[in-house]
One Martini backbone bead per residue (centre of mass of N, CA, C, O) as a GRO file, in nm:
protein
  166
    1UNK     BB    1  15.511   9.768   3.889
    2UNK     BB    2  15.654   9.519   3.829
    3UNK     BB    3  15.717   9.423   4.129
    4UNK     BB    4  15.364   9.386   4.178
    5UNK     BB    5  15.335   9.161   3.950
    6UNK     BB    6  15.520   8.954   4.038
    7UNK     BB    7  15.402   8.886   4.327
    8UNK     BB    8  15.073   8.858   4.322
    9UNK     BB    9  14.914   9.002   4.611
   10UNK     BB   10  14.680   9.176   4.465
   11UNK     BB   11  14.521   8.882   4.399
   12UNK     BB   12  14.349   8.912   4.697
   13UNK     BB   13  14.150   9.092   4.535
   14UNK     BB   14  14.038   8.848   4.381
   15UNK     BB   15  13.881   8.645   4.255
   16UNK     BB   16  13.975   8.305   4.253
   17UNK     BB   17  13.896   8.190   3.925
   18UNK     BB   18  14.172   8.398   3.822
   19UNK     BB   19  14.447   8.523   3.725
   20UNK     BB   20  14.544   8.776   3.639
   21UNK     BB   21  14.699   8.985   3.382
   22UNK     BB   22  15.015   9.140   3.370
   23UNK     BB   23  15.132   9.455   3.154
   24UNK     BB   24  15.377   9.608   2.941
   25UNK     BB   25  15.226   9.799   2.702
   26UNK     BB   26  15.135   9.972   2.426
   27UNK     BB   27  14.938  10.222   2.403
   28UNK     BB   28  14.619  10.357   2.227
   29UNK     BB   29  14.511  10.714   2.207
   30UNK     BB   30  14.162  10.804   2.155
   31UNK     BB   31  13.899  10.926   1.994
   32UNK     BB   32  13.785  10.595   2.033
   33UNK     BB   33  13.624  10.310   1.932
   34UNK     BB   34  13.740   9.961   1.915
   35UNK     BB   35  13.549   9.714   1.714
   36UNK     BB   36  13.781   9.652   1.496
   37UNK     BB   37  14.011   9.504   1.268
   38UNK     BB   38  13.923   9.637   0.953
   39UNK     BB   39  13.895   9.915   0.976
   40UNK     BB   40  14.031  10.254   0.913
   41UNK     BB   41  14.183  10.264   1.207
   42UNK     BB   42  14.297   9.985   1.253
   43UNK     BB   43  14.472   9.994   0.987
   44UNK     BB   44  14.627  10.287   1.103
   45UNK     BB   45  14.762  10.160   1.367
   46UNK     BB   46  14.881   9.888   1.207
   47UNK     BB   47  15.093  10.089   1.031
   48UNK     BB   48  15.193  10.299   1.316
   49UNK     BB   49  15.121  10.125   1.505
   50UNK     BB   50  15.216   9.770   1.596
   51UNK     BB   51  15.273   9.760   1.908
   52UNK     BB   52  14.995   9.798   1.989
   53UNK     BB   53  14.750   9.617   2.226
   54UNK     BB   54  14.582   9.853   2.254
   55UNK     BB   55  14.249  10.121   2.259
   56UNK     BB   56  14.202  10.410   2.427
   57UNK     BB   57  14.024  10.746   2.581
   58UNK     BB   58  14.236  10.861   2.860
   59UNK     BB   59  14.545  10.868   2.870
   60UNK     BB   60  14.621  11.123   2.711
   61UNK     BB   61  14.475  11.364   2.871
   62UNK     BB   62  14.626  11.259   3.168
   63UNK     BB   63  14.928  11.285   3.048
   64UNK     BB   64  14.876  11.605   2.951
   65UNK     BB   65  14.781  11.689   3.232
   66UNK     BB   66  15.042  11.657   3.391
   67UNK     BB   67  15.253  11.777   3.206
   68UNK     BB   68  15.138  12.052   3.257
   69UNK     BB   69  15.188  12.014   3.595
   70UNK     BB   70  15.521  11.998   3.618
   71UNK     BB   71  15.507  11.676   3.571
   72UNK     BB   72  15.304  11.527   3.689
   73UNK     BB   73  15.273  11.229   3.833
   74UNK     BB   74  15.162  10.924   3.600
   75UNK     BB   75  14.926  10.670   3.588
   76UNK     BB   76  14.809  10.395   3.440
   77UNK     BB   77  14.504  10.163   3.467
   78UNK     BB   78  14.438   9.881   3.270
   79UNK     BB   79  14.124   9.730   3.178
   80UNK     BB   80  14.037   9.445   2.993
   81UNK     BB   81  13.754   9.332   2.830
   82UNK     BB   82  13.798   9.368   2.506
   83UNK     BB   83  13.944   9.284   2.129
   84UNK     BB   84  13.817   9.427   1.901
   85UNK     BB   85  13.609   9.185   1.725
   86UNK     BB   86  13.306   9.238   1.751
   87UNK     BB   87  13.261   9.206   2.101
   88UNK     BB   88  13.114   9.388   2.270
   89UNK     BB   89  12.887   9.362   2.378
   90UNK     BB   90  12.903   9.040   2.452
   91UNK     BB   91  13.109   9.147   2.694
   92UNK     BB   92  12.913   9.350   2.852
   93UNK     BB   93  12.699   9.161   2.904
   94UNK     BB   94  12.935   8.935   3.014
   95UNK     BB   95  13.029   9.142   3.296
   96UNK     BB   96  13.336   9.232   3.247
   97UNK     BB   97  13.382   9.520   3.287
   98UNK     BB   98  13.413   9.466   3.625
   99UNK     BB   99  13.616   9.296   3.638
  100UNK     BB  100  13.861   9.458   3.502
  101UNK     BB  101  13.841   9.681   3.696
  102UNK     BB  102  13.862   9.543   3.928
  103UNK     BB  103  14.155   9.462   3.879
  104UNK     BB  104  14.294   9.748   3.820
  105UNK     BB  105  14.146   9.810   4.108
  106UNK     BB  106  14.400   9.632   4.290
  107UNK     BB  107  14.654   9.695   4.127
  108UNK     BB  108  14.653  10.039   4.202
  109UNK     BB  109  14.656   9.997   4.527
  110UNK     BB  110  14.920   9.808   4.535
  111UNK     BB  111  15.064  10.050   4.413
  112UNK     BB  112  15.031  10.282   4.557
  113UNK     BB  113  15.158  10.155   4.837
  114UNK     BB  114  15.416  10.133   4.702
  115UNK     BB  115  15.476  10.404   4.677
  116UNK     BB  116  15.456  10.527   4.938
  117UNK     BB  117  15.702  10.367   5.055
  118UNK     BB  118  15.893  10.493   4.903
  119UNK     BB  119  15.818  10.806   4.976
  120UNK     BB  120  15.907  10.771   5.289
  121UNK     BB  121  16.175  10.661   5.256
  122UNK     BB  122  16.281  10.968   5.129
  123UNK     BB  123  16.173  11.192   5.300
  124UNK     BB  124  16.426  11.222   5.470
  125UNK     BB  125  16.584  11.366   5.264
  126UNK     BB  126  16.695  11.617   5.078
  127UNK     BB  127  16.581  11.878   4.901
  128UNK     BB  128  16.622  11.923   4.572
  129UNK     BB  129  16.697  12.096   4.336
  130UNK     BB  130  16.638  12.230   4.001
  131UNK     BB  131  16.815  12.199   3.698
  132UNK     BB  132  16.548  12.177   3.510
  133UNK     BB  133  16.488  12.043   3.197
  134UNK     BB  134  16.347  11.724   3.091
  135UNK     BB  135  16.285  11.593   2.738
  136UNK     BB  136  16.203  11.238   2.623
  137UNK     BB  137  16.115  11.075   2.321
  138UNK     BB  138  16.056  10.738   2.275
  139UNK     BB  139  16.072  10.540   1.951
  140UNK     BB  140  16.000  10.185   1.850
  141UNK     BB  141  16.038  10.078   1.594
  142UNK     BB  142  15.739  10.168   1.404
  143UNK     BB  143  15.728  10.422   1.595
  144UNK     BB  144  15.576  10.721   1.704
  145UNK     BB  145  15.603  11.047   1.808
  146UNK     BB  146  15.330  11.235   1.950
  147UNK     BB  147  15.052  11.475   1.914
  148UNK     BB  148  14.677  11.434   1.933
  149UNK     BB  149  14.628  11.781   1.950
  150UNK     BB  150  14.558  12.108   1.909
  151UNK     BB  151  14.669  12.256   2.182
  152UNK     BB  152  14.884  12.393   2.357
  153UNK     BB  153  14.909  12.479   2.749
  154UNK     BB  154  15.104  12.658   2.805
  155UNK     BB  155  15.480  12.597   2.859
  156UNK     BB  156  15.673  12.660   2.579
  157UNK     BB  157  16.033  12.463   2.484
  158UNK     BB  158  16.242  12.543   2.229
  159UNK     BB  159  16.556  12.514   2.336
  160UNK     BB  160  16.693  12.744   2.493
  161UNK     BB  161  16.657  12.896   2.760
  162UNK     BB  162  16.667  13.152   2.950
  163UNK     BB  163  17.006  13.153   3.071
  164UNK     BB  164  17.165  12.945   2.900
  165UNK     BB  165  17.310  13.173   2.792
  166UNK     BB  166  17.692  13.286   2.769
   0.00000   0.00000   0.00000
């Protein structure tokens, strides 16, 4: 994804206006519209992630849903429209909201073209049984990991599975 953003050939499907930028930052995500930066949600952001650069309401459950289905590969890509800084209207009114998308989706299928070009060359490789489960979860600075759900579905195992004791 780095160096599809970094060639910046997926720039030429987007108007020629000005060349957006791509970003590689925490973003967090929950069921809230975030359109201040001082209400009591804003606040408990940025007092628990502080590193989040955005807020979205789509990639936990998308991410959620991946790793529940045998860990399948997911990958977010976000068109930022507005800054939450209680100018939604009139960012979504001056219709940032298509550019934001356009520009989102022109990196998203560069990105696609580069996965598929990569999965094509591994191909003929021969494939390799899976030797078991490993999952890390890791937070930098003063992120915290957790799960914003209430529920999880699915087969779930905490210390040694049935199996891997001697």
């Amino acid at each position: 994804a780095r160096s599809v953003g970094r060639a910046g050939e997926w720039c030429a499907a987007v108007p020629a206006d000005g060349r957006p930028g791509v970003h590689f930052e925490p973003v967090a995500s929950g069921e809230v519209v975030l359109d201040s930066r001082t209400s009591g949600v804003a606040r408990w952001l940025h007092e628990h992630y502080n590193d989040a650069v955005a807020v979205e309401m789509e990639s936990a459950g998308f991410a959620l849903a991946g790793h529940l289905n045998d860990d399948l590969p997911a990958i977010s890509v976000r068109g930022v429209s507005d800054h939450a800084g209680g100018a939604k209207e009139v960012t979504d009114g001056a219709g940032w909201q298509p550019v934001a998308a356009g520009n989102a989706a022109a990196f998203a299928e560069a990105l696609i073209a580069e996965i598929d070009d990569e999965d094509a060359e591994t191909a003929a490789e021969p494939a390799r049984e899976p030797r078991g489960f490993s999952n890390q979860n890791v937070a930098n600075d003063r992120a915290r990991v957790g799960q914003q759900i209430g529920a999880v579905y699915g087969d779930l195992t905490v210390g040694p599975q049935r199996g891997d004791r001697k």
